[in-house]
Amino acid sequence: MNKFLGAELGNKILEEAKSLHDRQLMTDGRTVEVRAPDHGTRSTARFRSDIISWVGDSEPEYPGIGTMMRLIDGIMQRIQPKFMEYEIRDRTKAMVACYPGGGSQYVKHVDNPLKDGRLLTCIYYLNKDWDCEKHGGMLKIYPTNNKNVACIEPVMDRLIIFWSDRRNPHEVLPSHQPRYAVTTWYFDAAERKEAQRRKVEELTRSQQLSRNPASSQSVVADDSILTISQSEIDAVSGSSQSNAGSKLSNQSEVRSNAS
């Protein structure tokens, strides 16, 4: 969807994203830490080199990002009836990301390979006068039910939405100048509930095994959403567990009965 918000609001969101970067409020993006036989722990830096920050929809310093999130909520309300087998109930905070240039990239991966509940990935781009031939940074999506590869330029005021699970492996090609985007994920209620149940069981087991109650707190997930690379998916057995699960937004619930 091009020209999603218009120049005024788009520029405001870009300013907010740049302020996070300029004030050094962004940290390295994370991936699921996985151990595979004979491979050890994989380095995050091998898979992604973006920096990120998480923003809620009611933070006074970032009103533009909050407005964007609520407008996308409205889209989800309208399209919910088309998703008969899913119930879109919640979303994450906004992940503001910057690929700082210098060949920064994100190799082929799946956002939700381990059934953490994420159903739809929504990305809003903030890059003026972007030319992938000069600047790189192309998003490439590889739909599993289609041989065609979607090549998407991250141009200013463009919104894209795609499946978060294994149906849509994707990658960000090397970027040669700063590239900004804001991503939110929307959850399927049933899968999310099951993911939360598994997380409770995991925490309970950890607490039972720990002799020091304070140490059990270290396994609690923070506000980030963890992803795993496609090569990890291929290499690691299905028994590997993610500590994904982001903190849900309680401020802007998407209701399934919306028209």
Tab-separated table of C-alpha atoms in Angstrom:
chain	number	residue	atom	x	y	z
A	1	MET	CA	0.000	0.000	0.000
A	2	ASN	CA	1.721	3.177	-1.184
A	3	LYS	CA	1.080	6.665	0.229
A	4	PHE	CA	-0.433	5.064	3.320
A	5	LEU	CA	-0.253	7.993	5.755
A	6	GLY	CA	0.690	10.967	3.607
A	7	ALA	CA	3.708	13.257	3.732
A	8	GLU	CA	2.938	15.133	6.968
A	9	LEU	CA	2.416	12.120	9.234
A	10	GLY	CA	5.066	10.071	7.431
A	11	ASN	CA	7.666	12.794	7.994
A	12	LYS	CA	6.715	13.010	11.662
A	13	ILE	CA	7.247	9.267	12.120
A	14	LEU	CA	10.580	9.497	10.312
A	15	GLU	CA	11.674	12.274	12.697
A	16	GLU	CA	10.675	10.109	15.665
A	17	ALA	CA	12.606	7.135	14.306
A	18	LYS	CA	15.686	9.262	13.653
A	19	SER	CA	15.491	10.714	17.158
A	20	LEU	CA	15.664	7.202	18.627
A	21	HIS	CA	18.760	6.580	16.519
A	22	ASP	CA	20.400	9.952	17.208
A	23	ARG	CA	19.901	9.603	20.976
A	24	GLN	CA	21.397	6.106	20.885
A	25	LEU	CA	18.201	4.507	22.169
A	26	MET	CA	18.450	1.620	19.724
A	27	THR	CA	20.081	-1.725	20.498
A	28	ASP	CA	21.201	-4.636	18.361
A	29	GLY	CA	18.377	-6.742	16.984
A	30	ARG	CA	18.143	-10.238	18.459
A	31	THR	CA	17.486	-13.714	17.155
A	32	VAL	CA	16.538	-16.904	18.942
A	33	GLU	CA	19.645	-18.413	20.469
A	34	VAL	CA	19.749	-21.990	19.220
A	35	ARG	CA	22.185	-24.843	19.748
A	36	ALA	CA	22.383	-27.380	16.971
A	37	PRO	CA	24.430	-30.592	17.013
A	38	ASP	CA	28.070	-29.912	16.092
A	39	HIS	CA	27.295	-26.258	15.408
A	40	GLY	CA	27.291	-24.655	18.862
A	41	THR	CA	25.498	-21.358	19.435
A	42	ARG	CA	25.016	-19.263	16.330
A	43	SER	CA	26.019	-15.613	16.395
A	44	THR	CA	23.226	-13.063	15.984
A	45	ALA	CA	25.555	-10.818	13.996
A	46	ARG	CA	25.784	-13.448	11.261
A	47	PHE	CA	22.054	-13.140	10.629
A	48	ARG	CA	21.012	-9.552	11.266
A	49	SER	CA	22.796	-6.234	11.688
A	50	ASP	CA	19.932	-3.833	12.308
A	51	ILE	CA	19.425	-1.820	15.487
A	52	ILE	CA	15.992	-1.507	17.063
A	53	SER	CA	13.840	0.138	19.717
A	54	TRP	CA	10.333	-0.720	20.989
A	55	VAL	CA	7.601	1.930	21.164
A	56	GLY	CA	4.065	1.676	22.571
A	57	ASP	CA	1.027	3.303	21.032
A	58	SER	CA	0.570	5.918	23.780
A	59	GLU	CA	4.087	7.154	24.456
A	60	PRO	CA	3.988	10.985	24.429
A	61	GLU	CA	7.389	11.334	22.768
A	62	TYR	CA	6.254	9.331	19.732
A	63	PRO	CA	2.705	10.433	18.803
A	64	GLY	CA	3.236	9.764	15.109
A	65	ILE	CA	4.164	6.137	15.685
A	66	GLY	CA	1.153	5.744	17.989
A	67	THR	CA	-1.184	7.165	15.345
A	68	MET	CA	0.257	4.801	12.742
A	69	MET	CA	-0.337	1.813	15.018
A	70	ARG	CA	-3.967	2.743	15.620
A	71	LEU	CA	-4.580	3.236	11.908
A	72	ILE	CA	-3.193	-0.231	11.185
A	73	ASP	CA	-5.465	-1.537	13.970
A	74	GLY	CA	-8.340	-0.184	11.908
A	75	ILE	CA	-7.168	-2.135	8.876
A	76	MET	CA	-7.021	-5.309	10.949
A	77	GLN	CA	-10.587	-4.727	12.138
A	78	ARG	CA	-11.782	-4.424	8.560
A	79	ILE	CA	-9.984	-7.491	7.233
A	80	GLN	CA	-10.764	-9.773	10.193
A	81	PRO	CA	-13.936	-11.195	8.534
A	82	LYS	CA	-11.780	-12.455	5.655
A	83	PHE	CA	-9.717	-14.579	8.073
A	84	MET	CA	-12.364	-17.118	9.036
A	85	GLU	CA	-9.923	-19.581	10.637
A	86	TYR	CA	-8.117	-16.949	12.712
A	87	GLU	CA	-9.061	-14.492	15.426
A	88	ILE	CA	-6.877	-11.379	15.452
A	89	ARG	CA	-6.853	-10.209	19.061
A	90	ASP	CA	-3.666	-8.350	20.017
A	91	ARG	CA	-0.520	-6.868	18.601
A	92	THR	CA	2.978	-6.084	19.707
A	93	LYS	CA	4.548	-2.760	20.388
A	94	ALA	CA	6.108	-1.129	17.338
A	95	MET	CA	9.650	-2.223	16.528
A	96	VAL	CA	11.460	0.772	15.073
A	97	ALA	CA	14.438	-0.510	13.098
A	98	CYS	CA	17.421	1.100	11.421
A	99	TYR	CA	19.842	-0.665	9.112
A	100	PRO	CA	22.713	1.790	9.556
A	101	GLY	CA	24.310	1.227	6.157
A	102	GLY	CA	27.700	-0.275	5.488
A	103	GLY	CA	26.151	-3.485	4.156
A	104	SER	CA	23.845	-4.069	7.137
A	105	GLN	CA	21.296	-6.772	6.364
A	106	TYR	CA	19.016	-9.535	7.659
A	107	VAL	CA	19.516	-12.941	6.056
A	108	LYS	CA	16.646	-15.177	4.985
A	109	HIS	CA	14.466	-15.992	7.986
A	110	VAL	CA	10.938	-16.553	9.261
A	111	ASP	CA	9.439	-14.198	11.857
A	112	ASN	CA	7.381	-16.889	13.604
A	113	PRO	CA	8.848	-20.353	13.014
A	114	LEU	CA	7.980	-21.697	16.470
A	115	LYS	CA	4.265	-20.877	16.739
A	116	ASP	CA	4.521	-17.945	19.142
A	117	GLY	CA	1.161	-16.621	17.944
A	118	ARG	CA	2.228	-14.017	15.408
A	119	LEU	CA	-0.023	-14.163	12.368
A	120	LEU	CA	0.602	-11.017	10.326
A	121	THR	CA	3.695	-8.857	9.889
A	122	CYS	CA	3.048	-5.175	9.099
A	123	ILE	CA	5.991	-3.041	7.971
A	124	TYR	CA	5.860	0.710	7.354
A	125	TYR	CA	8.828	2.194	5.468
A	126	LEU	CA	10.406	5.615	6.014
A	127	ASN	CA	13.059	6.052	3.312
A	128	LYS	CA	12.883	9.093	1.063
A	129	ASP	CA	14.230	8.927	-2.501
A	130	TRP	CA	15.297	5.326	-1.983
A	131	ASP	CA	16.830	3.556	-4.970
A	132	CYS	CA	17.691	-0.091	-4.410
A	133	GLU	CA	20.200	-0.108	-7.244
A	134	LYS	CA	22.222	2.546	-5.389
A	135	HIS	CA	21.246	2.028	-1.784
A	136	GLY	CA	20.503	-1.693	-1.585
A	137	GLY	CA	18.124	-2.730	1.206
A	138	MET	CA	15.587	-4.584	-0.932
A	139	LEU	CA	13.102	-6.780	0.948
A	140	LYS	CA	12.711	-10.135	-0.772
A	141	ILE	CA	9.856	-12.474	0.191
A	142	TYR	CA	9.873	-16.123	-0.865
A	143	PRO	CA	6.283	-17.445	-0.604
A	144	THR	CA	6.295	-21.196	-0.065
A	145	ASN	CA	3.175	-21.650	-2.221
A	146	ASN	CA	4.543	-19.643	-5.132
A	147	LYS	CA	7.767	-19.768	-7.130
A	148	ASN	CA	7.668	-16.013	-7.679
A	149	VAL	CA	9.839	-13.901	-5.374
A	150	ALA	CA	8.382	-10.587	-4.199
A	151	CYS	CA	10.959	-7.788	-4.400
A	152	ILE	CA	9.859	-4.757	-2.376
A	153	GLU	CA	11.655	-1.433	-2.261
A	154	PRO	CA	11.485	0.172	1.213
A	155	VAL	CA	10.261	3.515	-0.077
A	156	MET	CA	8.768	6.278	2.037
A	157	ASP	CA	5.126	5.901	3.171
A	158	ARG	CA	4.719	2.288	1.980
A	159	LEU	CA	2.918	-0.271	4.145
A	160	ILE	CA	3.175	-4.005	3.500
A	161	ILE	CA	1.426	-6.898	5.257
A	162	PHE	CA	2.326	-10.592	4.983
A	163	TRP	CA	2.054	-13.878	6.873
A	164	SER	CA	4.462	-14.084	9.826
A	165	ASP	CA	4.884	-17.865	9.793
A	166	ARG	CA	6.773	-20.285	7.551
A	167	ARG	CA	4.631	-19.353	4.553
A	168	ASN	CA	6.796	-16.271	3.963
A	169	PRO	CA	10.549	-16.595	4.487
A	170	HIS	CA	12.127	-13.235	3.688
A	171	GLU	CA	15.378	-11.290	3.795
A	172	VAL	CA	16.699	-7.736	3.747
A	173	LEU	CA	19.545	-7.331	1.285
A	174	PRO	CA	22.630	-5.318	2.304
A	175	SER	CA	21.880	-1.630	2.847
A	176	HIS	CA	24.477	0.972	1.943
A	177	GLN	CA	22.905	3.927	3.734
A	178	PRO	CA	20.601	4.227	6.762
A	179	ARG	CA	17.278	2.458	6.160
A	180	TYR	CA	14.313	2.931	8.516
A	181	ALA	CA	11.172	0.883	9.074
A	182	VAL	CA	8.507	0.355	11.746
A	183	THR	CA	7.114	-3.163	12.240
A	184	THR	CA	4.166	-4.452	14.237
A	185	TRP	CA	2.926	-8.034	14.536
A	186	TYR	CA	-0.682	-9.134	15.027
A	187	PHE	CA	-1.492	-12.322	16.922
A	188	ASP	CA	-3.901	-15.161	16.300
A	189	ALA	CA	-5.731	-15.675	19.601
A	190	ALA	CA	-5.659	-19.485	19.635
A	191	GLU	CA	-1.980	-19.876	18.737
A	192	ARG	CA	-1.028	-17.096	21.135
A	193	LYS	CA	-2.912	-18.745	23.997
A	194	GLU	CA	-1.103	-22.024	23.345
A	195	ALA	CA	2.255	-20.213	23.191
A	196	GLN	CA	1.537	-18.556	26.527
A	197	ARG	CA	0.617	-21.941	28.023
A	198	ARG	CA	3.946	-23.372	26.881
A	199	LYS	CA	5.761	-20.368	28.326
A	200	VAL	CA	4.104	-20.841	31.711
A	201	GLU	CA	5.149	-24.491	31.701
A	202	GLU	CA	8.706	-23.514	30.779
A	203	LEU	CA	8.896	-20.960	33.569
A	204	THR	CA	7.425	-23.415	36.058
A	205	ARG	CA	9.998	-26.063	35.151
A	206	SER	CA	12.805	-23.522	35.438
A	207	GLN	CA	11.637	-22.412	38.841
A	208	GLN	CA	11.376	-25.975	40.064
A	209	LEU	CA	14.910	-26.726	38.931
A	210	SER	CA	16.382	-23.597	40.418
A	211	ARG	CA	17.523	-23.597	44.030
A	212	ASN	CA	17.836	-19.842	43.984
A	213	PRO	CA	14.443	-18.175	43.395
A	214	ALA	CA	16.093	-15.005	42.125
A	215	SER	CA	17.873	-16.853	39.343
A	216	SER	CA	14.606	-18.066	37.859
A	217	GLN	CA	13.799	-14.519	36.810
A	218	SER	CA	16.504	-14.637	34.169
A	219	VAL	CA	14.375	-16.787	31.883
A	220	VAL	CA	11.558	-14.253	31.605
A	221	ALA	CA	11.364	-12.808	28.094
A	222	ASP	CA	11.774	-9.082	27.683
A	223	ASP	CA	9.777	-6.787	25.371
A	224	SER	CA	11.531	-8.016	22.235
A	225	ILE	CA	10.264	-10.560	19.737
A	226	LEU	CA	12.861	-13.094	18.760
A	227	THR	CA	13.205	-14.503	15.267
A	228	ILE	CA	15.172	-17.401	13.855
A	229	SER	CA	16.989	-17.648	10.546
A	230	GLN	CA	15.872	-20.009	7.806
A	231	SER	CA	19.189	-21.870	8.010
A	232	GLU	CA	18.625	-22.423	11.737
A	233	ILE	CA	15.167	-23.795	11.009
A	234	ASP	CA	16.658	-26.289	8.593
A	235	ALA	CA	19.492	-27.285	10.939
A	236	VAL	CA	17.810	-27.514	14.304
A	237	SER	CA	15.481	-30.267	15.445
A	238	GLY	CA	11.877	-29.470	16.287
A	239	SER	CA	12.578	-29.865	19.995
A	240	SER	CA	14.263	-26.472	20.205
A	241	GLN	CA	12.254	-23.969	22.245
A	242	SER	CA	12.006	-20.223	21.752
A	243	ASN	CA	11.693	-17.711	24.536
A	244	ALA	CA	9.950	-15.426	22.076
A	245	GLY	CA	6.633	-14.046	23.289
A	246	SER	CA	6.614	-10.272	23.379
A	247	LYS	CA	4.717	-8.160	25.797
A	248	LEU	CA	1.288	-7.613	24.275
A	249	SER	CA	-0.297	-4.238	23.796
A	250	ASN	CA	-3.223	-3.916	26.181
A	251	GLN	CA	-4.075	-0.451	24.931
A	252	SER	CA	-5.361	-1.207	21.459
A	253	GLU	CA	-6.970	-4.595	21.202
A	254	VAL	CA	-8.265	-5.646	17.791
A	255	ARG	CA	-11.694	-7.175	18.217
A	256	SER	CA	-12.855	-10.005	16.014
A	257	ASN	CA	-16.410	-8.692	15.713
A	258	ALA	CA	-15.359	-5.394	14.154
A	259	SER	CA	-16.774	-4.662	10.717
